[in-house]
Coordinates of C-alpha atoms and ligand atoms in Angstrom, one line a residue:
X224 CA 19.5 -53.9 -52.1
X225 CA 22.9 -53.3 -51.8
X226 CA 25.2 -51.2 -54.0
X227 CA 27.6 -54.2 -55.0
X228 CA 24.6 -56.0 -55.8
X229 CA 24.2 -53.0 -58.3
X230 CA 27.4 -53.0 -59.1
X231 CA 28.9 -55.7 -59.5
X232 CA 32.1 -54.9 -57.1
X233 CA 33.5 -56.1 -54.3
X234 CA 32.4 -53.1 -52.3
X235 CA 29.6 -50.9 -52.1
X236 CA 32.1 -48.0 -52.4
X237 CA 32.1 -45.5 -55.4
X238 CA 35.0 -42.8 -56.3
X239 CA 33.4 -39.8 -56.8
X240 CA 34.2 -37.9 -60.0
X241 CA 36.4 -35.6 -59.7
X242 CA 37.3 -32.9 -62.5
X243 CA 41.2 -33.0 -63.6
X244 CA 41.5 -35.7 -61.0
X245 CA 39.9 -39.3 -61.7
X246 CA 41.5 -39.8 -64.9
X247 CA 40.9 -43.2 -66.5
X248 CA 43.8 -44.9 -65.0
X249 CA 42.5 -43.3 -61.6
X250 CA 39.2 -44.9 -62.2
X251 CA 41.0 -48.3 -63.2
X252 CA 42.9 -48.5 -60.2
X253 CA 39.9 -47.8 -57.9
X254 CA 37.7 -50.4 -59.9
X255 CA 40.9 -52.9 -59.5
X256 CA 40.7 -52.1 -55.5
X257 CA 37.1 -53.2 -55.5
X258 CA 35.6 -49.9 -55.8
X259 CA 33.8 -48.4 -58.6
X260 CA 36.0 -45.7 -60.5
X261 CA 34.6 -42.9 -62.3
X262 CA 36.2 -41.1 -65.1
X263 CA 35.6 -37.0 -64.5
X264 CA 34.3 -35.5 -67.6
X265 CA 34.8 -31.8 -65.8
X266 CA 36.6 -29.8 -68.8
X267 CA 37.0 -32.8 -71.2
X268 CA 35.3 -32.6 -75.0
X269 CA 33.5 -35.8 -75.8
X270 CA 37.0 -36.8 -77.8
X271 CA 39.3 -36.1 -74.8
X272 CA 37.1 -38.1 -72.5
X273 CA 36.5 -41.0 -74.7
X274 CA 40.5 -41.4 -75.1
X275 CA 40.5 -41.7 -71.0
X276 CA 37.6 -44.1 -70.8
X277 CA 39.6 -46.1 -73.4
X278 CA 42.7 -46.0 -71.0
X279 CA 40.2 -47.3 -68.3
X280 CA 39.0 -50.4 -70.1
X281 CA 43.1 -51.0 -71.3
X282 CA 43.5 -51.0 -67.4
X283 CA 40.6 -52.9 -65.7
X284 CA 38.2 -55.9 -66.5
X285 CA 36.1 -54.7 -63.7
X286 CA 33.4 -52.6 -63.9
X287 CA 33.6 -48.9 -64.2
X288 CA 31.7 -45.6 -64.7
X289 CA 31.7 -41.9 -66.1
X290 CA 30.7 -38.8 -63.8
X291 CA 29.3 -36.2 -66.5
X292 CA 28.4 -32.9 -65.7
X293 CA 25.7 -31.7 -67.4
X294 CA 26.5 -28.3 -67.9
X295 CA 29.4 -29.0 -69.9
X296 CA 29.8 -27.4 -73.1
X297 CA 30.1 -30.8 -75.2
X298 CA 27.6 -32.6 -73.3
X299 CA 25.4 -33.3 -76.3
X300 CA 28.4 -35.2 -78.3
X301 CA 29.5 -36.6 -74.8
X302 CA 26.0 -38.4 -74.1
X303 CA 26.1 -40.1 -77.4
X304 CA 29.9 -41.2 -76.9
X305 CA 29.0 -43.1 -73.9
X306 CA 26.4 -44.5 -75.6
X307 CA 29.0 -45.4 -78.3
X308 CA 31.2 -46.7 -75.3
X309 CA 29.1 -48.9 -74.0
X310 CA 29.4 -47.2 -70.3
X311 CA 28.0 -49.7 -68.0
X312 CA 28.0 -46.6 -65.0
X313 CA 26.9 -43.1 -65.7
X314 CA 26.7 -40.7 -62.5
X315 CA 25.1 -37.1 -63.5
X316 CA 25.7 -33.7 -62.1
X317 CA 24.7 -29.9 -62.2
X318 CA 21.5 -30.7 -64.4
X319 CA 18.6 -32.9 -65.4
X320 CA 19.8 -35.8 -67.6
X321 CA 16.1 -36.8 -68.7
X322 CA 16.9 -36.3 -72.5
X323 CA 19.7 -38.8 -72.4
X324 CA 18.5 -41.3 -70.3
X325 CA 16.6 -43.4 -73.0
X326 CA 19.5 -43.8 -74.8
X327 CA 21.6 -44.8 -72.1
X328 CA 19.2 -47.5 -70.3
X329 CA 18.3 -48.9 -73.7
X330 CA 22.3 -49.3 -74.1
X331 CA 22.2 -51.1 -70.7
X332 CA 23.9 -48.1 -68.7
X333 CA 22.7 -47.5 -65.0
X334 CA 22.4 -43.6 -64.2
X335 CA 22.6 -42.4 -60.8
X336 CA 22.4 -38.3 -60.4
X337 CA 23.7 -36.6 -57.4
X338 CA 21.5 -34.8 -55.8
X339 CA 21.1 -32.0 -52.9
X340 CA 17.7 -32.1 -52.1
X341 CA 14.4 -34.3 -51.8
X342 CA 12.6 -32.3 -54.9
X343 CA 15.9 -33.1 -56.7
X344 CA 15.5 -36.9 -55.9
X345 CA 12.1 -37.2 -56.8
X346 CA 12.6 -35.5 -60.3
X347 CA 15.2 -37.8 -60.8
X348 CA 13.7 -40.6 -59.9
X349 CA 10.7 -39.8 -62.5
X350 CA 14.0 -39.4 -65.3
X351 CA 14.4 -42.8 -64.8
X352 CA 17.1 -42.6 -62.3
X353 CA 18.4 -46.4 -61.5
X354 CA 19.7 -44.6 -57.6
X355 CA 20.2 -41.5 -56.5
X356 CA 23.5 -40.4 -55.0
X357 CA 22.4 -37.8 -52.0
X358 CA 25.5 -35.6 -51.8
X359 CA 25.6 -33.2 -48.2
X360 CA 27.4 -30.1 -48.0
X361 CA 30.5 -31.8 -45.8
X362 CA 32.0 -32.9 -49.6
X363 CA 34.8 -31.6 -51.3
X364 CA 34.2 -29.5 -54.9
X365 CA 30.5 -28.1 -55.5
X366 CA 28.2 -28.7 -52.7
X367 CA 24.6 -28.2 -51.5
X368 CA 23.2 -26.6 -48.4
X369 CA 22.2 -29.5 -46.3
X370 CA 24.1 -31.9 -44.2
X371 CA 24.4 -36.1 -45.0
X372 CA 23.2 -36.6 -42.1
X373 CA 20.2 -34.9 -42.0
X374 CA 20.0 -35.2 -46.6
X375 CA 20.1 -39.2 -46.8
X376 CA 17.2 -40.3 -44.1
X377 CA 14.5 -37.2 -46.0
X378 CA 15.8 -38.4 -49.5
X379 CA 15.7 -42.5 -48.1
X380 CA 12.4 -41.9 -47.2
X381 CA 11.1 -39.8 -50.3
X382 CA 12.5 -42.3 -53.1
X383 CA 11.8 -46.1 -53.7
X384 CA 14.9 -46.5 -55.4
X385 CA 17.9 -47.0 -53.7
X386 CA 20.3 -44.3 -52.5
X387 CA 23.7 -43.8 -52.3
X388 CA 25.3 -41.6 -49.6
X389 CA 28.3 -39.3 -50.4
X390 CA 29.4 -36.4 -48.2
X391 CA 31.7 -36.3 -45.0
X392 CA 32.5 -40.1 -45.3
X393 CA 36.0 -41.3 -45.0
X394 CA 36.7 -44.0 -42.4
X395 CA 34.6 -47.0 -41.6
X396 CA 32.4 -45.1 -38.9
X397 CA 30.8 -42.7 -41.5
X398 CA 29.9 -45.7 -43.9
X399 CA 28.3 -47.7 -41.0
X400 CA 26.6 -44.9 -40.2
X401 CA 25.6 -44.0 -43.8
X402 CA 24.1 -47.9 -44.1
X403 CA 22.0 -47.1 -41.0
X404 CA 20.7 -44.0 -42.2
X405 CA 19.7 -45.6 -45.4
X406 CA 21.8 -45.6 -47.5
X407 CA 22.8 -48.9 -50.0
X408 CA 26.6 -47.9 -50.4
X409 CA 28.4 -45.3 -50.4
X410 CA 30.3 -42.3 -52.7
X411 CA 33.8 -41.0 -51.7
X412 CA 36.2 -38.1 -52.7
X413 CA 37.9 -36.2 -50.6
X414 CA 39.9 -39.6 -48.7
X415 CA 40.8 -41.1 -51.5
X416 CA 43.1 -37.9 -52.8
X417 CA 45.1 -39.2 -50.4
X418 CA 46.0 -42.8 -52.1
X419 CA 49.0 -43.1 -53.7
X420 CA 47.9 -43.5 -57.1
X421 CA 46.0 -40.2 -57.5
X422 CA 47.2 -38.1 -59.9
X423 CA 47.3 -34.9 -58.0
X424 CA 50.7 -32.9 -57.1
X425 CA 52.5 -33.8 -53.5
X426 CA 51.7 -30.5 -52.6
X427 CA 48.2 -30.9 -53.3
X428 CA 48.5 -34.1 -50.7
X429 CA 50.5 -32.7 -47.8
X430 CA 47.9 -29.9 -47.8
X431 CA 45.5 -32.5 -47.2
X432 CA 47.5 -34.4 -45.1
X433 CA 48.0 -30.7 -42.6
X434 CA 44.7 -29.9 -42.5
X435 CA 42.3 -30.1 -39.6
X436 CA 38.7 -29.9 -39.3
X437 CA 38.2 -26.6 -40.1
X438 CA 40.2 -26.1 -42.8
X439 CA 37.7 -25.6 -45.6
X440 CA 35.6 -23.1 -46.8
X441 CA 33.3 -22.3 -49.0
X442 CA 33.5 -20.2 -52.0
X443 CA 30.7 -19.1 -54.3
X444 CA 28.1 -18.9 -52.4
X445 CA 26.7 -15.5 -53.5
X446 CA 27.2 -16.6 -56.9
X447 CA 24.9 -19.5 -56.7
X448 CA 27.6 -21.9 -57.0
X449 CA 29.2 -22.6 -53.7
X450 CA 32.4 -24.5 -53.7
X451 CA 34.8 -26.3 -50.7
X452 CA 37.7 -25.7 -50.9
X453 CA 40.7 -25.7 -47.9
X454 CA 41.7 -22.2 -47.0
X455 CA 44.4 -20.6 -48.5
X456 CA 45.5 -16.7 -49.7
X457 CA 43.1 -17.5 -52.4
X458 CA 40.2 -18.4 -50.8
X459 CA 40.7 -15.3 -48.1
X460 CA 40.9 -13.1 -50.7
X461 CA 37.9 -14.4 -52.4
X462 CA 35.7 -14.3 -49.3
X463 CA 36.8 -10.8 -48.7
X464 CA 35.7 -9.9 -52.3
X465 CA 32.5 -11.6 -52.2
X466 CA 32.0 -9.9 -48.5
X467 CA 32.4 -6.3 -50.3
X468 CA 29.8 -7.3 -53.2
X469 CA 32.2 -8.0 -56.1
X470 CA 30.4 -9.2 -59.3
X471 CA 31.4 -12.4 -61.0
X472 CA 33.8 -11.4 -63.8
X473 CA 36.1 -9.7 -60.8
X474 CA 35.4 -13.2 -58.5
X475 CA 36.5 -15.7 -61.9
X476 CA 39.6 -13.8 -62.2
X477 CA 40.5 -15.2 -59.2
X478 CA 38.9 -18.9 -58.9
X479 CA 40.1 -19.4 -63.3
X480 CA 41.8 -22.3 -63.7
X481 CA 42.2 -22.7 -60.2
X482 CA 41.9 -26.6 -59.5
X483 CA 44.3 -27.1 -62.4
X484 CA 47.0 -24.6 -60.9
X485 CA 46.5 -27.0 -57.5
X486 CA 46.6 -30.1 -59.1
X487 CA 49.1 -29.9 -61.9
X488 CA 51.1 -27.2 -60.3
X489 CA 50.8 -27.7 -56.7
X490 CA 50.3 -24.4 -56.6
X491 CA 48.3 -24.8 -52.7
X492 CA 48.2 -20.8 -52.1
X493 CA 46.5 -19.9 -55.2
X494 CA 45.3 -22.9 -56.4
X495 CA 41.2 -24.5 -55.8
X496 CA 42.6 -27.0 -53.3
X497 CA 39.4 -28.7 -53.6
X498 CA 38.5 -31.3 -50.2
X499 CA 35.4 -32.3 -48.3
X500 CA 35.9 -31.6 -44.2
X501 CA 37.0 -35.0 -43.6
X502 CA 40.4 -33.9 -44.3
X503 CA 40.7 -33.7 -41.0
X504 CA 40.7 -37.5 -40.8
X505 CA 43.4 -38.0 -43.3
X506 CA 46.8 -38.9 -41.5
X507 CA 48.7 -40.8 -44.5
X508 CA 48.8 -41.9 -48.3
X509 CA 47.9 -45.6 -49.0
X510 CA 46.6 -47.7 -52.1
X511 CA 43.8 -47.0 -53.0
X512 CA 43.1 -51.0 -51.9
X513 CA 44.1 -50.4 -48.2
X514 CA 42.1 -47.4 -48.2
X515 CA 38.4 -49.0 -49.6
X516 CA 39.4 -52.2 -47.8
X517 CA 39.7 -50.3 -44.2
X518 CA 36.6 -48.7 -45.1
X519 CA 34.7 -51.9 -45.9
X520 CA 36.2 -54.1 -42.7
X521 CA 36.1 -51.0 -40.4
X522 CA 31.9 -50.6 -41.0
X523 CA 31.3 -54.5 -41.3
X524 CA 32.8 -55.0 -37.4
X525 CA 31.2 -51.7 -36.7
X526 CA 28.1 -52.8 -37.7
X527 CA 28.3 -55.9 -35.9
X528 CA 29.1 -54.2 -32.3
X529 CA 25.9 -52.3 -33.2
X530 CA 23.5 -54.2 -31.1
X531 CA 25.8 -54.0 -27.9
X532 CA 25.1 -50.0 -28.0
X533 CA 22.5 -49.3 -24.8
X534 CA 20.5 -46.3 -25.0
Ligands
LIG663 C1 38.7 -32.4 -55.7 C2 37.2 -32.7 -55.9 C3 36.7 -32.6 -57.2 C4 35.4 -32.9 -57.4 N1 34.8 -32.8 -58.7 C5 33.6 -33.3 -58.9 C6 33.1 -33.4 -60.3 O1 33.8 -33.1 -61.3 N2 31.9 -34.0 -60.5 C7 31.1 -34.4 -59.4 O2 29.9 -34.9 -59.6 N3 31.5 -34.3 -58.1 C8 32.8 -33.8 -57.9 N4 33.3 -33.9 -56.6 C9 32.5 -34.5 -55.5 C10 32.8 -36.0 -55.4 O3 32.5 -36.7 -56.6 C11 32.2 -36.7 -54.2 O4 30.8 -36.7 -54.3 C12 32.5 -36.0 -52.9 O5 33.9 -35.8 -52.9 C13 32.1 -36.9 -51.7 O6 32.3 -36.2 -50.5 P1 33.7 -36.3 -49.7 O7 34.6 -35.3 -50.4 O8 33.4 -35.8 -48.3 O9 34.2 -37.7 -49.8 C14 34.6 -33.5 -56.4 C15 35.2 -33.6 -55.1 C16 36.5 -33.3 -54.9 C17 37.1 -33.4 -53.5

């Protein structure tokens, strides 16, 4: 099955969430494109969030979806506002989403976690899990330890629903690639920071726009909560801390507040200048349209070539 058979959009193409980023009128103006948008829910109370899921549906008659991460402090009151909502898409993150789920499939929702790993997949899948997203380490923002590439064909094979690869994906090769790896569709971040209606500071976007492909790094790693990021005076200084042993209160001064200060401020030297390592890959700003439609056309002729590939 394919994910715009799932989803009712013109491509098999979902915006990632993305916290202080994928506001509703983000999320609109993906769903408009032909994707699916995601509302973030990342430092939102279930009030704040509904106001921006509001602004969504004011903006698109397409479908659309909420990213909530689980280990939000408001998640409780946020679960029962989608509900409330009538969310038609509900993506999970950073926990198990079991005690919500009958609530949200008997409102109609579908509820796709991310996941890192094939034991993650599977207890999903036994929540009740409609698709799983299978996220690698290549992504921008909090990641796993293993690859797409070698994730989606272990999780493909472990699951019988379907899954949806996100990770390291931002031009048409990566998607055809994804489809032949198993995946049903695909999720995307980091490529889409670059279209002109994301709401994140110029600064934020000609960092993006510099970077090559090793410019990120990752963050958090001996704090169990590893993060990519693109290098910067921050991030040096926070590898060198975590190098010498420094415990978490000294490491938080640091990283607090950090993707705000980057994406309201532009502040791109102490800022969380969140990306995936496709950043490489980014050379300009588009609509969001050009951007999915590339995507889309780029891995439909890719895919058709295929069969002319000898090996
Ligand atoms: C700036 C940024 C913020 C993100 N925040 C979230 C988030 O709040 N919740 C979530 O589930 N994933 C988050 N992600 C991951 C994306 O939803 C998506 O899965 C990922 O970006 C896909 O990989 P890519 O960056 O290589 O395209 C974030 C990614 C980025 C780049």
């Amino acid at each position: 099955m394919k994910l715009n058979d799932i989803t009712g959009t013109k491509y098999p193409i979902i915006q990632g969430g993305m916290a202080n980023i994928a506001t509703g009128a983000f999320a609109a103006a993906v769903s408009n494109a032909g994707g699916l948008g995601l509302v973030a829910s990342g430092g939102m109370n279930a009030e704040a969030l509904r106001k921006e899921i509001r602004i969504c549906k004011s903006m698109t008659d397409k479908p659309f979806g909420v990213n909530l991460m689980l280990m939000n402090p408001d998640v409780d009151n946020i679960a029962a506002m989608l509900v409330e909502e009538k969310v038609g898409f509900i993506t999970t993150g950073a926990g198990n989403p079991a005690k919500y789920m009958g609530a949200w499939k008997s409102m109609g929702a579908k509820v796709f976690p991310v996941v890192a790993s094939v034991a993650l997949a599977k207890v999903m899948v036994k929540a009740g899990a409609d698709a799983v997203i299978a996220e690698g380490g290549e992504s921008g923002g909090h990641v796993g330890d293993m690859t797409t590439m070698t994730l989606l064909p272990q999780v493909a094979d472990a699951v019988s629903v379907p899954v949806i690869a996100a990770g390291g994906i931002a031009d048409g090769r990566q998607l055809a690639a994804a489809m032949l790896l198993g995946a049903c569709g695909v999720q995307v971040g980091t490529c889409l920071l670059v279209s002109s209606e994301c709401p994140i500071h110029d600064n934020y976007k000609q960092a993006l726009l510099k970077a090559k492909d090793n410019s990120t790094t990752v963050t958090g790693r001996s704090q169990g909560a590893p993060v990519r990021i693109i290098k910067n005076e921050m991030a040096r200084e926070y590898l060198k801390l975590e190098a010498q042993g420094a415990d978490r209160e000294e490491l938080e001064k640091i990283t607090l507040g950090g993707l705000r200060r980057a994406v309201i401020d532009g502040d791109v030297v102490r800022g969380s200048v969140m990306a995936g390592q496709v950043c490489g890959q980014l050379k300009e700003i588009r609509p969001v349209a050009e951007i999915l439609k590339s995507l889309y056309e780029d891995a439909q002729a890719i895919l058709k070539k295929a069969g002319e590939i000898e090996l």
